[in-house]
Amino acid sequence: MQVKHTLEVFRRERTGSRYAKRERELGRLPAVLYGHGRDPVSLALDAKDAIHFVESGERVFEIKLKEEGVTQTVLLKDIQFDYLGTNIIHLDLARVDLDEMVESAVHVRLVGEAKGLKSPGAVLSSQNDSITVRCTVRNLPEELTLRIDHLDVGETIHAGEIELPEGVELASDPEDLMAAITVMAEVD
């Protein structure tokens, strides 16, 4: 994995919800940087760029502290949303090295049209759209694909059946349901 993007960040001297709200009003996204045995650092990122990276699935990127000119590789650890669950209001970032072992959620995209969907009343249900994997930051996949063409009525696919790239291990429960085809019963 190559780190594709660098975000310029600013240190936040004042913390707390009142000051975080002010940062958001200025077009910045509050964040906290953790890890590697160092004290947490409160940061402000350009909201437009940061949210674009997050919504496009970026989890590993570099940040450059504007005041110090120091660049660090970080892993997106947590996203906080507003009370409606629609707008990103805060990020938690972790300092990482590309060869460091991490556990991270990876989006799983369903590919193909399940043959069972041709049956009357058949419905595809997907319980999870991501799984947790363990690997080095360098080997962290951006996305995994799960082929569902063969899936018929009454069949299921679990997390343990997803083909993982070399160097990537499943950290989720292998029995986590990923996809199933069921027939909806008619109600009189």
Short mmCIF file of the C-alpha atoms (twelve columns), coordinates in Angstrom:
data_MODEL
# 
_entry.id   MODEL 
# 
loop_
_atom_site.group_PDB 
_atom_site.id 
_atom_site.type_symbol 
_atom_site.label_atom_id 
_atom_site.label_alt_id 
_atom_site.label_comp_id 
_atom_site.label_asym_id 
_atom_site.label_seq_id 
_atom_site.Cartn_x 
_atom_site.Cartn_y 
_atom_site.Cartn_z 
_atom_site.pdbx_PDB_model_num 
ATOM 1   C CA . MET A 1   0.000   0.000   0.000  1 
ATOM 2   C CA . GLN A 2   1.293   3.401   -0.935 1 
ATOM 3   C CA . VAL A 3   0.206   6.370   1.149  1 
ATOM 4   C CA . LYS A 4   -1.622  8.441   -1.437 1 
ATOM 5   C CA . HIS A 5   -2.597  11.649  0.309  1 
ATOM 6   C CA . THR A 6   -1.207  14.186  2.726  1 
ATOM 7   C CA . LEU A 7   -3.390  16.503  4.790  1 
ATOM 8   C CA . GLU A 8   -2.099  19.678  6.360  1 
ATOM 9   C CA . VAL A 9   -3.123  19.912  10.000 1 
ATOM 10  C CA . PHE A 10  -2.922  22.522  12.725 1 
ATOM 11  C CA . ARG A 11  -2.425  21.994  16.441 1 
ATOM 12  C CA . ARG A 12  -5.446  22.963  18.518 1 
ATOM 13  C CA . GLU A 13  -4.370  24.772  21.662 1 
ATOM 14  C CA . ARG A 14  -7.825  24.766  23.203 1 
ATOM 15  C CA . THR A 15  -9.966  21.658  23.537 1 
ATOM 16  C CA . GLY A 16  -13.546 20.980  24.505 1 
ATOM 17  C CA . SER A 17  -16.864 20.984  22.710 1 
ATOM 18  C CA . ARG A 18  -17.146 24.784  22.578 1 
ATOM 19  C CA . TYR A 19  -13.748 25.153  20.866 1 
ATOM 20  C CA . ALA A 20  -14.402 22.164  18.579 1 
ATOM 21  C CA . LYS A 21  -17.610 23.863  17.431 1 
ATOM 22  C CA . ARG A 22  -15.620 27.002  16.609 1 
ATOM 23  C CA . GLU A 23  -13.168 24.946  14.541 1 
ATOM 24  C CA . ARG A 24  -16.048 23.425  12.561 1 
ATOM 25  C CA . GLU A 25  -17.481 26.905  11.934 1 
ATOM 26  C CA . LEU A 26  -14.081 27.843  10.436 1 
ATOM 27  C CA . GLY A 27  -14.231 24.878  8.034  1 
ATOM 28  C CA . ARG A 28  -11.956 22.657  10.079 1 
ATOM 29  C CA . LEU A 29  -12.519 19.169  11.431 1 
ATOM 30  C CA . PRO A 30  -11.320 18.478  14.997 1 
ATOM 31  C CA . ALA A 31  -9.223  15.345  15.480 1 
ATOM 32  C CA . VAL A 32  -7.004  13.697  18.075 1 
ATOM 33  C CA . LEU A 33  -3.743  11.904  17.243 1 
ATOM 34  C CA . TYR A 34  -2.775  8.961   19.479 1 
ATOM 35  C CA . GLY A 35  -0.221  6.210   19.572 1 
ATOM 36  C CA . HIS A 36  3.379   5.083   19.784 1 
ATOM 37  C CA . GLY A 37  3.632   5.887   23.490 1 
ATOM 38  C CA . ARG A 38  3.370   9.619   22.906 1 
ATOM 39  C CA . ASP A 39  0.894   12.059  24.395 1 
ATOM 40  C CA . PRO A 40  -2.332  12.636  22.434 1 
ATOM 41  C CA . VAL A 41  -2.314  15.761  20.270 1 
ATOM 42  C CA . SER A 42  -5.440  17.776  19.460 1 
ATOM 43  C CA . LEU A 43  -5.526  18.727  15.783 1 
ATOM 44  C CA . ALA A 44  -7.682  20.566  13.264 1 
ATOM 45  C CA . LEU A 45  -7.846  19.321  9.657  1 
ATOM 46  C CA . ASP A 46  -9.298  20.999  6.598  1 
ATOM 47  C CA . ALA A 47  -12.847 19.626  6.844  1 
ATOM 48  C CA . LYS A 48  -13.531 19.460  3.108  1 
ATOM 49  C CA . ASP A 49  -10.355 17.484  2.286  1 
ATOM 50  C CA . ALA A 50  -10.535 15.213  5.349  1 
ATOM 51  C CA . ILE A 51  -14.201 14.322  4.832  1 
ATOM 52  C CA . HIS A 52  -13.546 13.671  1.126  1 
ATOM 53  C CA . PHE A 53  -10.743 11.202  2.005  1 
ATOM 54  C CA . VAL A 54  -12.843 9.467   4.659  1 
ATOM 55  C CA . GLU A 55  -15.944 9.166   2.461  1 
ATOM 56  C CA . SER A 56  -13.855 7.768   -0.407 1 
ATOM 57  C CA . GLY A 57  -12.605 4.994   1.888  1 
ATOM 58  C CA . GLU A 58  -9.132  6.309   2.760  1 
ATOM 59  C CA . ARG A 59  -7.938  4.952   6.085  1 
ATOM 60  C CA . VAL A 60  -4.181  5.439   5.839  1 
ATOM 61  C CA . PHE A 61  -2.758  8.826   4.922  1 
ATOM 62  C CA . GLU A 62  -0.099  11.278  5.972  1 
ATOM 63  C CA . ILE A 63  -0.587  14.394  8.001  1 
ATOM 64  C CA . LYS A 64  1.765   17.332  7.963  1 
ATOM 65  C CA . LEU A 65  1.843   19.590  10.995 1 
ATOM 66  C CA . LYS A 66  1.848   23.006  9.363  1 
ATOM 67  C CA . GLU A 67  3.676   24.765  12.202 1 
ATOM 68  C CA . GLU A 68  6.468   22.174  12.422 1 
ATOM 69  C CA . GLY A 69  6.654   20.812  8.863  1 
ATOM 70  C CA . VAL A 70  6.660   17.258  10.299 1 
ATOM 71  C CA . THR A 71  4.935   14.508  8.287  1 
ATOM 72  C CA . GLN A 72  3.518   11.375  9.967  1 
ATOM 73  C CA . THR A 73  1.683   8.326   8.646  1 
ATOM 74  C CA . VAL A 74  -1.656  7.834   10.399 1 
ATOM 75  C CA . LEU A 75  -4.472  5.282   10.454 1 
ATOM 76  C CA . LEU A 76  -8.089  6.396   10.821 1 
ATOM 77  C CA . LYS A 77  -9.306  4.689   14.010 1 
ATOM 78  C CA . ASP A 78  -12.700 6.235   14.723 1 
ATOM 79  C CA . ILE A 79  -15.217 8.614   13.202 1 
ATOM 80  C CA . GLN A 80  -17.731 10.560  15.277 1 
ATOM 81  C CA . PHE A 81  -20.953 11.807  13.724 1 
ATOM 82  C CA . ASP A 82  -23.449 14.467  14.774 1 
ATOM 83  C CA . TYR A 83  -26.598 13.496  16.680 1 
ATOM 84  C CA . LEU A 84  -28.414 12.686  13.416 1 
ATOM 85  C CA . GLY A 85  -25.599 10.405  12.282 1 
ATOM 86  C CA . THR A 86  -25.109 12.275  9.016  1 
ATOM 87  C CA . ASN A 87  -22.212 14.717  9.407  1 
ATOM 88  C CA . ILE A 88  -18.682 13.827  10.497 1 
ATOM 89  C CA . ILE A 89  -17.714 16.013  13.460 1 
ATOM 90  C CA . HIS A 90  -14.498 14.418  14.819 1 
ATOM 91  C CA . LEU A 91  -11.765 11.912  13.893 1 
ATOM 92  C CA . ASP A 92  -9.436  9.775   15.984 1 
ATOM 93  C CA . LEU A 93  -6.117  9.042   14.287 1 
ATOM 94  C CA . ALA A 94  -3.314  6.686   15.322 1 
ATOM 95  C CA . ARG A 95  0.374   7.103   14.495 1 
ATOM 96  C CA . VAL A 96  1.563   4.054   12.542 1 
ATOM 97  C CA . ASP A 97  4.519   2.657   10.659 1 
ATOM 98  C CA . LEU A 98  3.793   0.906   7.366  1 
ATOM 99  C CA . ASP A 99  5.220   -2.376  8.717  1 
ATOM 100 C CA . GLU A 100 3.265   -2.245  11.991 1 
ATOM 101 C CA . MET A 101 0.593   -4.905  12.660 1 
ATOM 102 C CA . VAL A 102 -2.893  -3.405  13.069 1 
ATOM 103 C CA . GLU A 103 -6.510  -4.489  13.269 1 
ATOM 104 C CA . SER A 104 -8.838  -2.481  11.092 1 
ATOM 105 C CA . ALA A 105 -12.293 -2.680  9.535  1 
ATOM 106 C CA . VAL A 106 -12.334 -3.191  5.759  1 
ATOM 107 C CA . HIS A 107 -15.395 -2.579  3.570  1 
ATOM 108 C CA . VAL A 108 -16.750 -5.671  1.775  1 
ATOM 109 C CA . ARG A 109 -18.416 -5.041  -1.595 1 
ATOM 110 C CA . LEU A 110 -20.882 -7.657  -2.879 1 
ATOM 111 C CA . VAL A 111 -20.234 -8.441  -6.548 1 
ATOM 112 C CA . GLY A 112 -22.498 -10.193 -9.048 1 
ATOM 113 C CA . GLU A 113 -26.184 -11.065 -9.078 1 
ATOM 114 C CA . ALA A 114 -27.145 -13.993 -6.891 1 
ATOM 115 C CA . LYS A 115 -28.930 -16.735 -8.855 1 
ATOM 116 C CA . GLY A 116 -31.410 -17.135 -5.989 1 
ATOM 117 C CA . LEU A 117 -32.772 -13.644 -6.623 1 
ATOM 118 C CA . LYS A 118 -34.539 -14.952 -9.723 1 
ATOM 119 C CA . SER A 119 -36.975 -16.849 -7.483 1 
ATOM 120 C CA . PRO A 120 -40.287 -15.068 -6.729 1 
ATOM 121 C CA . GLY A 121 -40.139 -13.180 -3.424 1 
ATOM 122 C CA . ALA A 122 -36.404 -13.763 -2.972 1 
ATOM 123 C CA . VAL A 123 -34.484 -11.072 -1.097 1 
ATOM 124 C CA . LEU A 124 -30.771 -10.564 -0.547 1 
ATOM 125 C CA . SER A 125 -29.937 -9.532  2.991  1 
ATOM 126 C CA . SER A 126 -26.540 -8.400  4.138  1 
ATOM 127 C CA . GLN A 127 -25.881 -8.224  7.866  1 
ATOM 128 C CA . ASN A 128 -22.413 -6.659  7.652  1 
ATOM 129 C CA . ASP A 129 -20.745 -4.444  5.093  1 
ATOM 130 C CA . SER A 130 -17.276 -4.755  6.630  1 
ATOM 131 C CA . ILE A 131 -15.013 -7.206  8.419  1 
ATOM 132 C CA . THR A 132 -12.090 -6.674  10.765 1 
ATOM 133 C CA . VAL A 133 -8.704  -7.878  9.534  1 
ATOM 134 C CA . ARG A 134 -5.232  -8.126  11.073 1 
ATOM 135 C CA . CYS A 135 -2.212  -7.242  8.938  1 
ATOM 136 C CA . THR A 136 0.570   -4.713  8.477  1 
ATOM 137 C CA . VAL A 137 -0.483  -1.207  7.511  1 
ATOM 138 C CA . ARG A 138 1.300   -1.768  4.186  1 
ATOM 139 C CA . ASN A 139 -0.911  -4.817  3.421  1 
ATOM 140 C CA . LEU A 140 -4.194  -3.258  4.564  1 
ATOM 141 C CA . PRO A 141 -6.684  -3.677  1.683  1 
ATOM 142 C CA . GLU A 142 -8.783  -0.667  0.744  1 
ATOM 143 C CA . GLU A 143 -11.760 -2.921  0.011  1 
ATOM 144 C CA . LEU A 144 -12.575 -6.615  -0.287 1 
ATOM 145 C CA . THR A 145 -14.966 -8.122  -2.817 1 
ATOM 146 C CA . LEU A 146 -17.322 -11.006 -2.199 1 
ATOM 147 C CA . ARG A 147 -18.787 -12.800 -5.220 1 
ATOM 148 C CA . ILE A 148 -22.425 -13.769 -4.670 1 
ATOM 149 C CA . ASP A 149 -23.347 -15.133 -8.157 1 
ATOM 150 C CA . HIS A 150 -23.573 -18.721 -6.840 1 
ATOM 151 C CA . LEU A 151 -25.801 -17.810 -3.856 1 
ATOM 152 C CA . ASP A 152 -29.182 -19.552 -4.023 1 
ATOM 153 C CA . VAL A 153 -32.347 -19.389 -1.899 1 
ATOM 154 C CA . GLY A 154 -31.645 -20.571 1.652  1 
ATOM 155 C CA . GLU A 155 -27.874 -20.203 1.288  1 
ATOM 156 C CA . THR A 156 -25.595 -17.919 3.256  1 
ATOM 157 C CA . ILE A 157 -22.040 -16.621 3.124  1 
ATOM 158 C CA . HIS A 158 -20.080 -16.010 6.326  1 
ATOM 159 C CA . ALA A 159 -17.001 -13.858 7.006  1 
ATOM 160 C CA . GLY A 160 -14.780 -16.945 7.163  1 
ATOM 161 C CA . GLU A 161 -15.569 -17.662 3.487  1 
ATOM 162 C CA . ILE A 162 -14.170 -14.351 2.201  1 
ATOM 163 C CA . GLU A 163 -10.951 -14.796 0.273  1 
ATOM 164 C CA . LEU A 164 -8.277  -12.609 1.855  1 
ATOM 165 C CA . PRO A 165 -5.063  -11.394 0.223  1 
ATOM 166 C CA . GLU A 166 -1.751  -12.880 1.337  1 
ATOM 167 C CA . GLY A 167 -0.568  -11.459 4.654  1 
ATOM 168 C CA . VAL A 168 -4.103  -10.543 5.775  1 
ATOM 169 C CA . GLU A 169 -5.871  -12.514 8.531  1 
ATOM 170 C CA . LEU A 170 -9.522  -12.437 9.556  1 
ATOM 171 C CA . ALA A 171 -10.008 -10.866 13.004 1 
ATOM 172 C CA . SER A 172 -13.839 -10.849 12.856 1 
ATOM 173 C CA . ASP A 173 -15.837 -13.872 13.951 1 
ATOM 174 C CA . PRO A 174 -15.719 -16.288 10.981 1 
ATOM 175 C CA . GLU A 175 -19.433 -17.007 11.559 1 
ATOM 176 C CA . ASP A 176 -20.486 -13.358 11.017 1 
ATOM 177 C CA . LEU A 177 -23.213 -13.415 8.363  1 
ATOM 178 C CA . MET A 178 -22.241 -11.456 5.253  1 
ATOM 179 C CA . ALA A 179 -25.042 -12.340 2.796  1 
ATOM 180 C CA . ALA A 180 -28.131 -14.539 2.635  1 
ATOM 181 C CA . ILE A 181 -30.976 -15.213 0.202  1 
ATOM 182 C CA . THR A 182 -34.396 -15.670 1.771  1 
ATOM 183 C CA . VAL A 183 -37.932 -15.740 0.403  1 
ATOM 184 C CA . MET A 184 -40.354 -13.256 1.885  1 
ATOM 185 C CA . ALA A 185 -43.565 -14.931 2.988  1 
ATOM 186 C CA . GLU A 186 -46.760 -13.422 1.664  1 
ATOM 187 C CA . VAL A 187 -48.976 -11.877 4.317  1 
ATOM 188 C CA . ASP A 188 -52.733 -12.342 3.932  1 
# 
